[in-house]
Coordinates of C-alpha atoms in Angstrom, one line a residue:
M22 CA -5.3 -44.7 -7.0
K23 CA -6.0 -42.1 -9.7
G24 CA -6.2 -38.3 -9.5
E25 CA -3.9 -35.3 -8.2
S26 CA -0.7 -35.6 -6.2
Q27 CA -0.5 -33.9 -2.9
L28 CA 3.0 -33.9 -2.5
G29 CA 5.5 -31.6 -4.1
V30 CA 8.1 -32.9 -6.5
T31 CA 11.8 -32.1 -5.7
P32 CA 13.9 -34.9 -6.8
E33 CA 16.9 -35.7 -4.7
V34 CA 18.8 -38.3 -6.8
E35 CA 19.6 -37.5 -10.5
G36 CA 20.2 -40.4 -13.2
M37 CA 18.7 -42.9 -10.8
H38 CA 16.3 -44.6 -13.5
A39 CA 19.4 -45.6 -15.7
E40 CA 20.5 -48.3 -13.1
H41 CA 18.7 -51.5 -12.1
L42 CA 16.6 -51.1 -8.9
T43 CA 15.1 -53.4 -6.4
F44 CA 11.9 -52.6 -5.0
L45 CA 10.2 -54.0 -2.0
V46 CA 6.4 -54.1 -1.3
V47 CA 5.4 -55.2 2.2
E48 CA 1.5 -55.1 2.1
R49 CA -1.0 -57.8 3.3
D50 CA -3.9 -56.8 1.3
V51 CA -3.4 -58.5 -2.1
L52 CA -5.4 -56.3 -4.3
V53 CA -3.2 -53.0 -3.1
A54 CA 0.0 -55.0 -3.7
D55 CA -0.9 -55.8 -6.7
D56 CA -1.6 -52.1 -7.5
L57 CA 1.6 -50.9 -6.3
V58 CA 3.4 -53.7 -8.1
E59 CA 1.8 -52.0 -11.4
S60 CA 2.7 -48.7 -10.6
L61 CA 6.1 -49.5 -9.7
S62 CA 6.3 -51.7 -13.0
E63 CA 5.2 -48.6 -14.9
F64 CA 7.6 -46.3 -12.9
H65 CA 10.8 -48.5 -13.5
P66 CA 10.0 -50.9 -16.2
D67 CA 13.4 -52.9 -15.5
S68 CA 13.1 -53.1 -12.0
T69 CA 13.0 -56.2 -9.8
L70 CA 9.9 -56.2 -7.4
I71 CA 9.7 -58.6 -4.4
V72 CA 6.3 -58.7 -2.4
C73 CA 5.8 -59.5 1.2
R74 CA 2.3 -60.1 2.8
S75 CA 3.9 -59.3 6.3
I76 CA 6.4 -57.0 8.0
E77 CA 8.1 -60.6 9.3
D78 CA 8.5 -62.0 6.0
A79 CA 10.0 -58.3 5.0
Q80 CA 12.6 -58.9 7.9
E81 CA 13.6 -62.5 7.2
R82 CA 14.2 -61.7 3.7
L83 CA 16.4 -59.0 4.8
E84 CA 18.3 -60.5 7.3
A85 CA 18.7 -63.5 4.5
G86 CA 20.7 -60.7 2.5
L87 CA 18.3 -59.1 0.4
V88 CA 19.1 -55.5 -0.7
V89 CA 16.5 -53.2 -1.7
D90 CA 16.5 -49.5 -3.2
L91 CA 13.6 -48.9 -2.4
A92 CA 10.6 -50.4 0.2
V93 CA 6.8 -49.4 0.2
I94 CA 5.4 -50.3 3.4
G95 CA 1.7 -50.5 4.4
V96 CA 1.7 -50.0 7.9
R97 CA -1.3 -50.5 10.4
S98 CA -0.8 -50.3 14.5
R99 CA -1.1 -54.2 15.0
D100 CA 1.4 -55.1 12.1
G101 CA 4.8 -56.4 13.9
D102 CA 7.7 -54.8 14.7
V103 CA 7.7 -51.8 12.3
E104 CA 10.7 -50.0 13.9
R105 CA 13.1 -53.0 13.4
L106 CA 12.1 -53.6 9.6
L107 CA 13.0 -49.7 9.3
A108 CA 16.2 -50.0 11.0
Q109 CA 17.2 -52.9 8.8
L110 CA 16.0 -50.8 5.5
D111 CA 18.3 -48.2 7.2
G112 CA 21.5 -50.3 7.4
I113 CA 21.1 -50.7 3.6
S114 CA 20.5 -47.3 2.9
A115 CA 17.0 -48.1 1.4
R116 CA 14.6 -45.3 0.6
R117 CA 11.0 -46.0 1.6
I118 CA 7.6 -44.9 0.9
M119 CA 5.3 -45.4 4.3
M120 CA 1.7 -45.9 3.5
S121 CA -0.3 -44.4 6.8
D122 CA -3.7 -43.9 8.2
K123 CA -2.8 -40.7 9.7
L124 CA -3.9 -37.3 8.0
D125 CA -0.9 -35.9 6.8
N126 CA 1.7 -36.4 3.9
E127 CA 5.2 -35.9 5.0
I128 CA 8.6 -36.1 3.6
E129 CA 11.6 -36.8 6.1
G130 CA 15.3 -37.7 4.3
R131 CA 15.1 -40.8 2.8
Q132 CA 11.4 -41.6 3.6
V133 CA 8.0 -40.2 2.5
T134 CA 4.7 -40.9 4.1
I135 CA 1.5 -41.0 2.3
T136 CA -1.8 -41.1 3.5
R137 CA -4.2 -43.9 2.7
P138 CA -6.4 -44.2 0.5
F139 CA -4.1 -42.3 -1.8
V140 CA -4.0 -42.0 -5.8
T141 CA -1.4 -43.2 -8.1
S142 CA -0.1 -39.7 -8.8
T143 CA 0.6 -39.3 -5.3
L144 CA 2.5 -42.7 -5.0
R145 CA 4.3 -41.3 -8.2
A146 CA 5.2 -38.0 -6.6
A147 CA 6.8 -39.8 -3.7
L148 CA 8.9 -42.1 -6.1
E149 CA 10.2 -39.1 -8.0
R150 CA 10.8 -37.4 -4.7
L151 CA 13.1 -40.2 -3.5
L152 CA 14.5 -41.5 -6.9
G153 CA 14.3 -38.6 -9.2
T154 CA 12.2 -38.3 -12.6
P155 CA 12.0 -41.4 -14.9
G156 CA 14.1 -40.9 -18.1
P157 CA 13.2 -42.1 -21.4
V158 CA 12.5 -45.9 -21.7
A159 CA 15.3 -47.5 -23.8

C-alpha cells in the first residue's frame, strides 16, 4: 500500500487527534487486516484497535455495546448483511472507510469509499478526510 493518494484531503474535524480513538477493522484477509492495523497505528498511535474477521463478528460486538470512532470495512458481495452493520455504525455516529472492488473513490458524509487495491497514502488521505490531519505526537 505505498504510492500516491487518489483522494483530495479536506479535513472536516479539527483536533480529533488530541483524543483517544477506537478503530474497528472488519477484514477477513489476515494480511490485509494486519496492514490496516499497522497503518492505523501509525496514523494515531494512541488508538485502540479491534479486528473482526467477519461482518457478523463486528455486528455482535456492536450489539454488545462496543463504541468505535471509525470503522474500516472490507466488503465483498458475499459478505453478510453489510447494510445492518452500516446502520449500527450510523447509530453510534461512527465514521467509516469502505474498501471496495468498484472503480471510483467516493466521499459521502461520514463515509469514504476507496478502491482495492489501494496504497497507504490513499488510506491516509481517507483518514485525514474523516478525522483531520494528525497533530504532533506527545
